[in-house]
XYZ file of C-alpha atoms in Angstrom:
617
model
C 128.276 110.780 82.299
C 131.658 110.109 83.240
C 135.419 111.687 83.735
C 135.776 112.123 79.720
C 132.644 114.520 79.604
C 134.431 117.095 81.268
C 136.131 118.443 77.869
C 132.411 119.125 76.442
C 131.408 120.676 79.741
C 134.307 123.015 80.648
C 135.430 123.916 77.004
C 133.650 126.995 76.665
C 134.964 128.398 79.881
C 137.970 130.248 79.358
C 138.953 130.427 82.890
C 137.067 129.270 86.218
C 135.824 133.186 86.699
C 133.819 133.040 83.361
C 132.573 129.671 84.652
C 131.184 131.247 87.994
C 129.652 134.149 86.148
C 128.160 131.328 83.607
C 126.656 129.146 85.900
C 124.782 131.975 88.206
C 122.602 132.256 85.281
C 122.240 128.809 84.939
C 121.344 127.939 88.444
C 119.082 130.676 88.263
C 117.559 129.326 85.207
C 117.602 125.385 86.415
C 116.116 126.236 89.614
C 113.586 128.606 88.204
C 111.828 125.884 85.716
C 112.098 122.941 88.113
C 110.554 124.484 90.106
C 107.887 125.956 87.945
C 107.426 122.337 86.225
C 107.775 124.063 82.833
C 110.403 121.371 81.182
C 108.260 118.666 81.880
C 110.167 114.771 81.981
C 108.455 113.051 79.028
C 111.055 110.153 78.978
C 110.900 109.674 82.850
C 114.679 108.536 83.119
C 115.254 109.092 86.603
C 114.800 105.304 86.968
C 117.278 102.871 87.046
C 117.426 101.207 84.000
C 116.321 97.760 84.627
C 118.967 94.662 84.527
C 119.308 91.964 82.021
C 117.407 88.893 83.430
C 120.742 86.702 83.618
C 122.242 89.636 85.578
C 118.835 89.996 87.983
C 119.177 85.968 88.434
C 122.651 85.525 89.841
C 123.305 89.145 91.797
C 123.110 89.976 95.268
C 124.910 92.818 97.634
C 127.790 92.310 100.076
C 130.105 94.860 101.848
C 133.608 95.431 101.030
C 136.549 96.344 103.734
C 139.902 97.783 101.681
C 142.343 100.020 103.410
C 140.787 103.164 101.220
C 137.251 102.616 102.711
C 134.483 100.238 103.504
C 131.903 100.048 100.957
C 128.473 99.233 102.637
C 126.310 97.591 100.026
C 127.769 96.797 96.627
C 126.349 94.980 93.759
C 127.861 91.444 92.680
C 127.114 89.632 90.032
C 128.210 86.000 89.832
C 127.212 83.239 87.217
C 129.343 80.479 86.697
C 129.457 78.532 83.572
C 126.139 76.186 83.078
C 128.016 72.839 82.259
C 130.568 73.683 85.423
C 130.688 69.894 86.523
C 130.502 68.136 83.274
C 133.647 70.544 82.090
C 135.550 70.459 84.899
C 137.934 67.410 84.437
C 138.715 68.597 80.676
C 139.089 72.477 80.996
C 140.025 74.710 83.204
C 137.769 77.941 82.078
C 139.070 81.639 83.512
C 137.037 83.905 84.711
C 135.432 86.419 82.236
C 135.163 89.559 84.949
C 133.222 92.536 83.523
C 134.632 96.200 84.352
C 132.320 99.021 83.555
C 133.056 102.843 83.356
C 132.536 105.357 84.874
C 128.928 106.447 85.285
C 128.640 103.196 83.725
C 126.714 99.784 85.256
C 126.754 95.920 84.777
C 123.343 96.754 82.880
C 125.538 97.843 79.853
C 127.148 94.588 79.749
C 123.375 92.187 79.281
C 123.495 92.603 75.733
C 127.160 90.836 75.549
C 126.415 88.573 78.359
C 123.638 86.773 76.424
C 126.760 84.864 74.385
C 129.688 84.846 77.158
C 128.082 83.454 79.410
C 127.736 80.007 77.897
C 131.108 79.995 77.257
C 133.181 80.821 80.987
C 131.979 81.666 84.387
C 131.121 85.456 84.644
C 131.648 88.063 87.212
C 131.213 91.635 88.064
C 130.412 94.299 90.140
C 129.237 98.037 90.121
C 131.171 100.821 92.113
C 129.777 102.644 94.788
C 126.912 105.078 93.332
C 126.579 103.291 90.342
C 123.859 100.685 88.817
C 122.330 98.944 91.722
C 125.369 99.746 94.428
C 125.164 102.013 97.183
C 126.527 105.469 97.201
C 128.551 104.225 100.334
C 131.013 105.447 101.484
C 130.537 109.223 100.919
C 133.952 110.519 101.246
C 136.116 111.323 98.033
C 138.449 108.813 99.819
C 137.015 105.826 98.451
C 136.803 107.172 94.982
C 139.735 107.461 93.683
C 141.116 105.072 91.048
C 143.245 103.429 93.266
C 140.681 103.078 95.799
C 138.441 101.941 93.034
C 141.345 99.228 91.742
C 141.694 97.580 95.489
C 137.881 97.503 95.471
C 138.452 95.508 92.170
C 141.171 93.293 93.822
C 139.496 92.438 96.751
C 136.403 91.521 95.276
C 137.972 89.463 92.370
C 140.094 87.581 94.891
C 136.987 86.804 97.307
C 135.245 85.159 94.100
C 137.709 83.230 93.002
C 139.050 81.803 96.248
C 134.882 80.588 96.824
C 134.294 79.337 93.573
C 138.099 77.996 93.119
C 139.248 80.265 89.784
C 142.682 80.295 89.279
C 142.518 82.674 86.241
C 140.699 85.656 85.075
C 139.906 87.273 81.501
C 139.514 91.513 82.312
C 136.940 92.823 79.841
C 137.029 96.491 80.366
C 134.667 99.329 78.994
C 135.790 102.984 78.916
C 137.266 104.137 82.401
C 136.962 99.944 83.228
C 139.961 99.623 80.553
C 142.060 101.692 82.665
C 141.253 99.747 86.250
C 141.381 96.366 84.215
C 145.326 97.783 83.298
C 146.146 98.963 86.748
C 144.994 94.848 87.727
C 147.068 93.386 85.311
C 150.102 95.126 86.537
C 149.308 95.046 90.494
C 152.053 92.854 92.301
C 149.433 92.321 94.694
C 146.706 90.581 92.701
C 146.928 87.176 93.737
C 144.931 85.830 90.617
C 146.489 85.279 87.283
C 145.415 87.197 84.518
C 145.016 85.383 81.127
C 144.221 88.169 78.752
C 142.526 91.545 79.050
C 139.526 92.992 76.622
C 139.558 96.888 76.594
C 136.827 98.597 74.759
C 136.604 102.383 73.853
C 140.074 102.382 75.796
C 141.738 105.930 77.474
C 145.616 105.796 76.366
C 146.612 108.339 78.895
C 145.536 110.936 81.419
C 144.675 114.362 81.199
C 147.958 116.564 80.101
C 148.813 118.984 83.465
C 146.979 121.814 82.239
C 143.774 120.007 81.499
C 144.016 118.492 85.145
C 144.205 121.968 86.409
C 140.997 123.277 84.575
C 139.063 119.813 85.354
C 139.932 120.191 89.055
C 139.095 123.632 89.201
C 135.647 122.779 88.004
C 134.799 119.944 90.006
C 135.367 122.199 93.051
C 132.363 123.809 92.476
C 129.609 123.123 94.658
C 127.551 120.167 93.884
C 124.505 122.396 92.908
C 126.710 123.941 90.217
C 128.021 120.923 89.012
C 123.993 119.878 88.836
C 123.021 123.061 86.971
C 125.730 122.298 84.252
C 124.827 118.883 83.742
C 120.976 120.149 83.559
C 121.997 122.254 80.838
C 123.791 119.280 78.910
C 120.762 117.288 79.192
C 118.113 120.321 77.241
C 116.806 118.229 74.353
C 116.107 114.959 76.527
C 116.914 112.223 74.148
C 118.280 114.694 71.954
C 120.535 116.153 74.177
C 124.162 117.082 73.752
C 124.665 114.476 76.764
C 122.892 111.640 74.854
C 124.612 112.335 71.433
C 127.744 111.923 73.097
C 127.676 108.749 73.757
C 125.292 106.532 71.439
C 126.303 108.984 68.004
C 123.949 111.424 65.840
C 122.264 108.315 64.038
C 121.217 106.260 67.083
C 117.447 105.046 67.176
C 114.867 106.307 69.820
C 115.116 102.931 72.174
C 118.930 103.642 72.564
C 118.719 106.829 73.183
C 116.070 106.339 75.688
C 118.431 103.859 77.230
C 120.780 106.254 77.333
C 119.049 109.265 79.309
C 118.695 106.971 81.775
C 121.566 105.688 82.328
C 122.541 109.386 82.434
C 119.898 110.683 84.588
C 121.049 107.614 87.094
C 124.276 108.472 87.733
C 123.860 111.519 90.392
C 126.365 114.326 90.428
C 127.866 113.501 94.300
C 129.040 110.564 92.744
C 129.918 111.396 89.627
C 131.729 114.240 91.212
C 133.731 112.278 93.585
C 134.301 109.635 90.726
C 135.718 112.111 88.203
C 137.814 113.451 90.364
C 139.293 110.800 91.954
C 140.607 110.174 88.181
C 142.676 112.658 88.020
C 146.307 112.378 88.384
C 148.624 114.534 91.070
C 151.430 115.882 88.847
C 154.883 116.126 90.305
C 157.381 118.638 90.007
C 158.970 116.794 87.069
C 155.523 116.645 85.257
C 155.033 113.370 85.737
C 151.001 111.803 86.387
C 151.032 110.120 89.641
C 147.714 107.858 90.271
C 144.780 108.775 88.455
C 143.897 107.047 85.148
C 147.049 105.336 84.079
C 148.941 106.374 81.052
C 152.661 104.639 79.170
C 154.073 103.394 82.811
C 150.917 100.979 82.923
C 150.066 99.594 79.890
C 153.920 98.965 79.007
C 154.185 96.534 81.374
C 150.981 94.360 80.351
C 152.402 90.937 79.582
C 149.321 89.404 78.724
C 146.862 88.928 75.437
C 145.583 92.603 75.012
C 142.094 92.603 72.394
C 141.968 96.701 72.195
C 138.196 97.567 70.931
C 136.765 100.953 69.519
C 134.453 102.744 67.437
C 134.865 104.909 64.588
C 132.192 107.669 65.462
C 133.092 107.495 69.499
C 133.884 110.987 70.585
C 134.239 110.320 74.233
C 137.294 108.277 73.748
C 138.281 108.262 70.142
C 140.122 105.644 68.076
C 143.493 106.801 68.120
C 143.499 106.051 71.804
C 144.106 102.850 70.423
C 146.985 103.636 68.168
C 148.562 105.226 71.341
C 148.582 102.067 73.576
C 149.809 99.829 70.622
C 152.592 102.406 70.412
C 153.588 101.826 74.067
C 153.598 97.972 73.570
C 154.049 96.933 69.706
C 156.762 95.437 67.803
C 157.400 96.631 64.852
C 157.874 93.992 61.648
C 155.827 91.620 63.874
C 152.493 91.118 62.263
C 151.542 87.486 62.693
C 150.884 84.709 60.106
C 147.873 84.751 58.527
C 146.392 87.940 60.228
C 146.597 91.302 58.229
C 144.743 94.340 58.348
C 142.820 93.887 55.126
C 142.025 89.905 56.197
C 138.582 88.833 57.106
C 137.440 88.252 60.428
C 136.679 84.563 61.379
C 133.397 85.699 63.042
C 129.972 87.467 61.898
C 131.337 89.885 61.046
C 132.455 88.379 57.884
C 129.432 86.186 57.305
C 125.499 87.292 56.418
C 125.471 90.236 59.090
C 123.137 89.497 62.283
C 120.278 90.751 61.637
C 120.203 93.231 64.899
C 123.060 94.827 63.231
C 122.997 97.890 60.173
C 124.747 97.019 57.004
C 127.047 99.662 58.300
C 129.579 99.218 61.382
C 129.894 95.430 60.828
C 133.140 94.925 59.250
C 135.906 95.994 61.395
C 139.515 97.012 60.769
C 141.651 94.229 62.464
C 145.294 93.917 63.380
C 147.571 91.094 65.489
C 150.847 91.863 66.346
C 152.945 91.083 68.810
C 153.978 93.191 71.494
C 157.597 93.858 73.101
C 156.640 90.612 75.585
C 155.756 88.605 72.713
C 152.166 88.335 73.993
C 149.283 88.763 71.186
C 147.972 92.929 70.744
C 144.622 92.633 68.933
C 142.808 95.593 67.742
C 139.442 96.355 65.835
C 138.108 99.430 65.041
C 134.279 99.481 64.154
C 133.237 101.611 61.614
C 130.227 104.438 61.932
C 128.504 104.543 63.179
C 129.614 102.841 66.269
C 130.467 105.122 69.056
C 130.930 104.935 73.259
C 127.669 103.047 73.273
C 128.794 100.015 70.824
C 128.871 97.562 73.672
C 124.422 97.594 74.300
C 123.818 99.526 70.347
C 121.690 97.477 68.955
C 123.564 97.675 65.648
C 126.931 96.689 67.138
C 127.131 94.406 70.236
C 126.535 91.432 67.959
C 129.452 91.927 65.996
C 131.769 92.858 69.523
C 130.446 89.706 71.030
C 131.397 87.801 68.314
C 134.759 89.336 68.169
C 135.750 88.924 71.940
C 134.639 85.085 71.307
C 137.076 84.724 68.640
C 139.639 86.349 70.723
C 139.198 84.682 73.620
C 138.830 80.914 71.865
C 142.506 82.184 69.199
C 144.431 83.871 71.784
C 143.633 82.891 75.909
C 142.330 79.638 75.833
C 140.882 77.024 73.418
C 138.739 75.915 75.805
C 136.991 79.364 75.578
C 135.435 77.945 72.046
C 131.680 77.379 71.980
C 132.532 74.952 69.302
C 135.223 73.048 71.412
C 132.665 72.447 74.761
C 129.491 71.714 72.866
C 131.567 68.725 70.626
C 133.020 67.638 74.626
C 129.361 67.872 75.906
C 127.932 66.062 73.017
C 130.164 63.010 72.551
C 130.149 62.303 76.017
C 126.209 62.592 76.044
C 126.082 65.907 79.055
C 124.549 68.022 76.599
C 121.237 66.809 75.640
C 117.484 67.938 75.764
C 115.460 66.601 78.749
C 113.172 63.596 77.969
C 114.848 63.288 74.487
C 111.697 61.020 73.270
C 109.189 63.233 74.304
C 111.072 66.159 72.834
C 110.872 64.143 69.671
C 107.471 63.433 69.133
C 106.740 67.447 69.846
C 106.318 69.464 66.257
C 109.171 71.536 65.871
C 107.846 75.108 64.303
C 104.487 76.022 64.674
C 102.306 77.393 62.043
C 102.200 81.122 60.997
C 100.503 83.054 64.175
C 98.564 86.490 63.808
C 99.833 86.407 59.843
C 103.363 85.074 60.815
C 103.720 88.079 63.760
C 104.835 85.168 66.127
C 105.883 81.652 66.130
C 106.552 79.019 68.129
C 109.095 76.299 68.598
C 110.402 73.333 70.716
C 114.190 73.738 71.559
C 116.500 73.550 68.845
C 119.591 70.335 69.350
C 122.623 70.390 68.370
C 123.536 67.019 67.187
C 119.803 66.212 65.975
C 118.971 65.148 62.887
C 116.899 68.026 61.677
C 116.166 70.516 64.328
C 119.567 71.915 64.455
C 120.853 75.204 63.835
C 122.507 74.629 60.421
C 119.464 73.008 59.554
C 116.846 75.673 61.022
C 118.953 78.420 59.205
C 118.775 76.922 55.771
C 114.762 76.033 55.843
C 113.908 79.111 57.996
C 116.077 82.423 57.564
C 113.417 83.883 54.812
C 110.959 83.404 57.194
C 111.947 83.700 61.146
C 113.815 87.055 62.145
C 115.330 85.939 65.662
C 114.685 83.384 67.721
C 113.567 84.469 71.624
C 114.996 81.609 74.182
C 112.864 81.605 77.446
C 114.176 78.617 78.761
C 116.055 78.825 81.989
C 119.278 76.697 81.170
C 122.086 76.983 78.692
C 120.718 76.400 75.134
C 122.064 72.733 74.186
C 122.225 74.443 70.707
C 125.508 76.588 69.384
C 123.501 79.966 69.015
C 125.808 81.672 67.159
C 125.266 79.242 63.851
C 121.891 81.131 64.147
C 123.204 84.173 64.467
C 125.784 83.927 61.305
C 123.524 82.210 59.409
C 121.456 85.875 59.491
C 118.241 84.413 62.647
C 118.647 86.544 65.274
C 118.991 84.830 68.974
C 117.806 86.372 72.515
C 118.151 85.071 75.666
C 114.852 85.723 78.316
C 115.128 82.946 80.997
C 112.395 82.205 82.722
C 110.857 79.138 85.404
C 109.521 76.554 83.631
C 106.119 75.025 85.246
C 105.185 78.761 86.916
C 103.571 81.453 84.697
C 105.632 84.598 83.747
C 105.191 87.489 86.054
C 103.337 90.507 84.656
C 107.357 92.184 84.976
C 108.338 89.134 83.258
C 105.394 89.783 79.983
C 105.864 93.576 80.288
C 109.986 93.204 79.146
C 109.097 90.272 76.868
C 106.433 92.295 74.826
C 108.925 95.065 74.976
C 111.694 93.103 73.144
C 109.571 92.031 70.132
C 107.899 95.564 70.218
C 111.356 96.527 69.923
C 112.858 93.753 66.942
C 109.322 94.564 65.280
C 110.558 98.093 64.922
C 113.829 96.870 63.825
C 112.236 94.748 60.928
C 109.824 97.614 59.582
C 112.700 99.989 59.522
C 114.885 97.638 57.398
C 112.336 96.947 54.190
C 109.346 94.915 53.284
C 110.618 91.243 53.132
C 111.715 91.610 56.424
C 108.886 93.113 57.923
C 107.038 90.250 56.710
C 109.292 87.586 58.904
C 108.093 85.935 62.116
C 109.662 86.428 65.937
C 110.173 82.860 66.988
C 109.515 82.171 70.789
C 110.406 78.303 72.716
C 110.847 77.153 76.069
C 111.647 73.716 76.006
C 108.757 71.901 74.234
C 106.961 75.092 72.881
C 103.344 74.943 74.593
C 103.138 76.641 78.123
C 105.398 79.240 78.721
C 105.526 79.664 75.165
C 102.109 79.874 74.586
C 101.550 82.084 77.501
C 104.222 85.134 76.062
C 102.297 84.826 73.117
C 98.882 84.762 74.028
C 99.855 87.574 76.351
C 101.322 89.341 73.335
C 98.479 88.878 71.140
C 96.184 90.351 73.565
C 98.355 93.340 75.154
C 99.572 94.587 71.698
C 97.123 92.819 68.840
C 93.687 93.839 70.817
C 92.774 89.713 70.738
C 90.205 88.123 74.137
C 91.639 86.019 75.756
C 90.007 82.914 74.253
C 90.806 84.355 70.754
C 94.075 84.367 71.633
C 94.590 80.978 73.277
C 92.085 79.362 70.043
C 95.340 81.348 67.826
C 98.170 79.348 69.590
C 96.093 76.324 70.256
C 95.822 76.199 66.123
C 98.992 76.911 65.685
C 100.691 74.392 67.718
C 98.044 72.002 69.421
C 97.149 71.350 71.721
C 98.018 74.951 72.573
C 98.588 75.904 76.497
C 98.586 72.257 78.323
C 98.878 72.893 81.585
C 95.323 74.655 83.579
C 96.912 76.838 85.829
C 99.147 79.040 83.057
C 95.361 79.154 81.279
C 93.690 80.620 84.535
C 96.499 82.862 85.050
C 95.554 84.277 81.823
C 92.131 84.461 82.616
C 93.223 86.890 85.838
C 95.627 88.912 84.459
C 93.138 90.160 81.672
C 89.443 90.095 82.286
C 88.735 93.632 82.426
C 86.727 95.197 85.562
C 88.240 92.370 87.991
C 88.770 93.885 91.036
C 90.603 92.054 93.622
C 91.258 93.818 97.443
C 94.161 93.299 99.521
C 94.629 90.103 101.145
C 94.054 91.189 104.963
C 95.990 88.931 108.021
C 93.630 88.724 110.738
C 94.813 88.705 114.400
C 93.279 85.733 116.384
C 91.134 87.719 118.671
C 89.290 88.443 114.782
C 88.582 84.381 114.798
């Protein structure tokens, strides 16, 4: 819940007196049935939603000094690109820095990270009292969107003067569009920006009288401000604050996702936040600081990819029209690019399966602006809306569309395509122990009547095993393909993905068995794409999830086997006898098998382990 929620919240209050009068009833109410326990929490969002597992495996927290504030402990995420060394001589990759919203998280960005992140060095960071960040400092001070844009800078710079980045890519989301503009324009950013994504962009700010009423409101006491967002939230999953963001249509597992993200973002913050986005209006009328309107995004000279969706009511789609008004040539439509044409990308071939047949085929202009830099823009139909960035049914289709973007317009280095031929002809890009991987089967047979399968790697520039190939002998038969492997794929995932095969990434350690956190999110993911299949119709309910590490047997065979028996009701032995026949010689190494053995025989009861002082012998 963010700055742009404050139309659905104050909209029914003609003036700030009705408002008070309103919300004593309301407090009244909220405070009467908390604490009475009478609207019990059946979807338990007060939780932080948990991270992606590439965002868990390269963040950490570090302090931040800017002339606004310091910020005590604030969440960084840094992964730079997998083939780094081998690439380094041939391209010179920007950095692909990830700018959420507000009331947003990093966490909203896994989904698209699973493809971008084979393809450039990624970075990111949530604000103070968001995600996994500190709500430090607590003054309004460091909260406004200038604070918030020098909190940017500073942390951008620091990244790239460690890791030796020269350029960066802004891909913005929401109230992260308008930062990611205030960067691109900042005399003082030190880094070069070589294009800027914004998705579900805000045009302008609030007109003066708007400002007036939204200040006015955010004055209130915090406990107010609580009470009114308790009332947004009746309905749970259902609510008017859920609906908002992820449209009427959205499944149960998104809107899930989305109470929590809701209930996670707590009103001091989100108080201090929306504020701190509203302009100071002169006596001319004219916005000073705040979200940035005409004066900033006239002056981007840079690739600008402008993203929304058709059914997004927190910022709608002619915020788009509005910023291509401030920057586009008119008459300048460039060759081969029209708004009828296809788009070079999924979008155009058999949809990803993750994705409805509906919101998949976006409308798509390229112009030129007054610079003469490239202005992209897609709009994705309904029912995309604020969410499209983790909706299950879209971020396939944006991922693919930023690729395309990036790889046409910023750099041709940026293509998948492009590295993987570099990596391959030079032999950097290969599967370990190539004979070995060879000589291992490559699909296993049909597990718990084709529920699960399981695979060695795929390879890019093998004879068989390769994605085109997989695709063509497999897509009536496999539904996505789960990656646990801990490296870069040395496959191009998104031939699976256009040729209709699903692809997720779950890294995990090879030779050490999955953590029970580790099984608990992996079971949840196919619980999740088997929902997906039986909701879609009964040839592809009937399809397999395909699971590989590198060779297929251990880890592998332990996510299944842990599967079988959490969610199928198998022993343990029947379910290692069920992978061991399916791929033999099943689980190879002892130790993943007696980790098994632990995890599940029922009435084991283990005590603490105790440290005994010396005196104790």
């Amino acid at each position: 819940m963010g700055h742009y929620d404050l139309p659905w919240l104050v909209q029914n209050a003609a003036t700030a007196v009705v408002a008070t009068a309103l919300l004593s009833i309301l407090i009244a109410s909220y405070l009467y049935l908390r604490g009475s326990n009478q609207v019990p929490d059946t979807d338990n969002p007060s939780t932080q939603p948990g991270d992606h597992p590439i965002l868990k495996n390269h963040s950490s927290h570090k302090a931040f000094k800017t002339p606004f504030a310091n910020y005590g402990s604030i969440r960084t995420f840094y992964r730079p690109h997998a083939h780094k060394e081998k690439l380094a001589a041939i391209a010179d990759l920007p950095l692909l820095v990830f700018v959420h919203g507000l009331g947003g998280s990093l966490a909203q960005y896994g989904p698209l990270l699973n493809s971008l992140v084979n393809i450039a060095p990624c970075f990111g960071i949530d604000l103070p009292g968001h995600g996994l960040s500190r709500f430090s400092p607590e003054t309004p001070d460091g909260y406004s969107t200038s604070a918030l844009k020098v909190l940017w800078r500073t942390a951008i710079q620091d990244i790239c003067e460690q890791h030796g980045h020269k350029k960066v890519v802004l891909i913005g989301h929401s109230y992260g569009c308008s930062i990611a503009a205030l960067l691109a324009v900042d005399s003082r950013f030190t880094v070069e920006v070589a294009g800027i994504i914004a998705i579900c962009p805000k045009a302008a700010p609030p007109t003066q009288p708007e400002t007036l009423k939204y200040k006015v409101f955010l004055s209130l006491p915090d406990s107010w401000l609580s009470a009114f967002r308790w009332w947004d939230k009746r309905g749970g999953v259902n609510s008017t604050s859920v609906n908002r963001f992820v449209g009427e249509g959205a499944g149960i597992d998104l809107r899930r996702l989305q109470l929590r993200y809701n209930a996670a973002f707590k009103t001091p913050v989100w108080k201090r936040t929306a504020m701190g986005a509203l302009p100071e209006y002169d006596a001319r009328g004219h916005a000073i600081g705040g979200i940035p309107g005409q004066e900033a995004w006239s002056k981007i000279r840079v690739p600008l990819f402008l993203v929304a969706g058709e059914a997004d009511k927190v910022t709608k789609p002619s915020e788009l029209a509005e910023i291509v008004s401030f920057l586009h040539k008119p008459g300048k439509s460039l060759p081969g690019f029209t708004k009828s044409d296809p788009v070079p990308t999924a979008a155009t071939t058999p949809p990803p399966p993750s994705d409805e047949t509906t919101g998949l085929a976006p409308n798509l202009t390229t112009t030129r602006t007054l610079s003469s830099s490239v202005l992209k823009t897609a709009t994705l139909p309904f029912p995309a809306a604020h969410a499209l960035l983790y909706d299950h049914r879209t971020y396939r289709t944006v991922a693919g569309l930023i690729e395309d973007f990036l790889s046409s317009h910023v750099s041709p280095h940026l293509s998948l395509g492009w590295q993987l031929q570099q990596l391959t002809t030079t032999g950097k890009w290969d599967v370990k122990n190539l004979e070995k991987w060879q000589r291992t089967p490559a699909v296993s047979g049909p597990i718990a009547n084709n529920l699960l399968r399981g695979l060695k790697t795929l390879r890019e520039q093998d004879t068989e095993h390769t994605p085109s190939k997989f695709v063509a002998k497999w897509k009536d038969t496999i539904y996505a393909v789960i990656d646990i492997s801990h490296d870069a794929p040395v496959y191009s995932t998104r031939t699976l993905e256009e040729g209709g095969i699903q692809y997720h990434k779950f890294p995990t350690v090879s030779k050490i068995p999955p953590t029970p956190t580790e099984v608990a999110d992996f079971i949840a993911l196919v619980d999740r794409l088997r929902a997906e299949m039986e909701a879609k119709d009964n040839t592809e309910a009937k399809k397999a999830v395909a699971v590989h590490c590198h060779y297929g047997f251990n880890r592998t065979g332990f996510f299944i086997c842990s599967y079988l028996i959490e969610r199928r009701g198998y022993g343990v032995q029947e379910a290692l006898d069920a992978f061991r026949e399916a791929k033999p010689p099943g689980i190879r190494h002892d130790h993943f098998v007696d980790a098994l053995w632990v995890r599940h025989t029922v009435g084991l009861k283990r005590a603490p382990t105790l440290k005994l002082d010396d005196s104790e012998g």
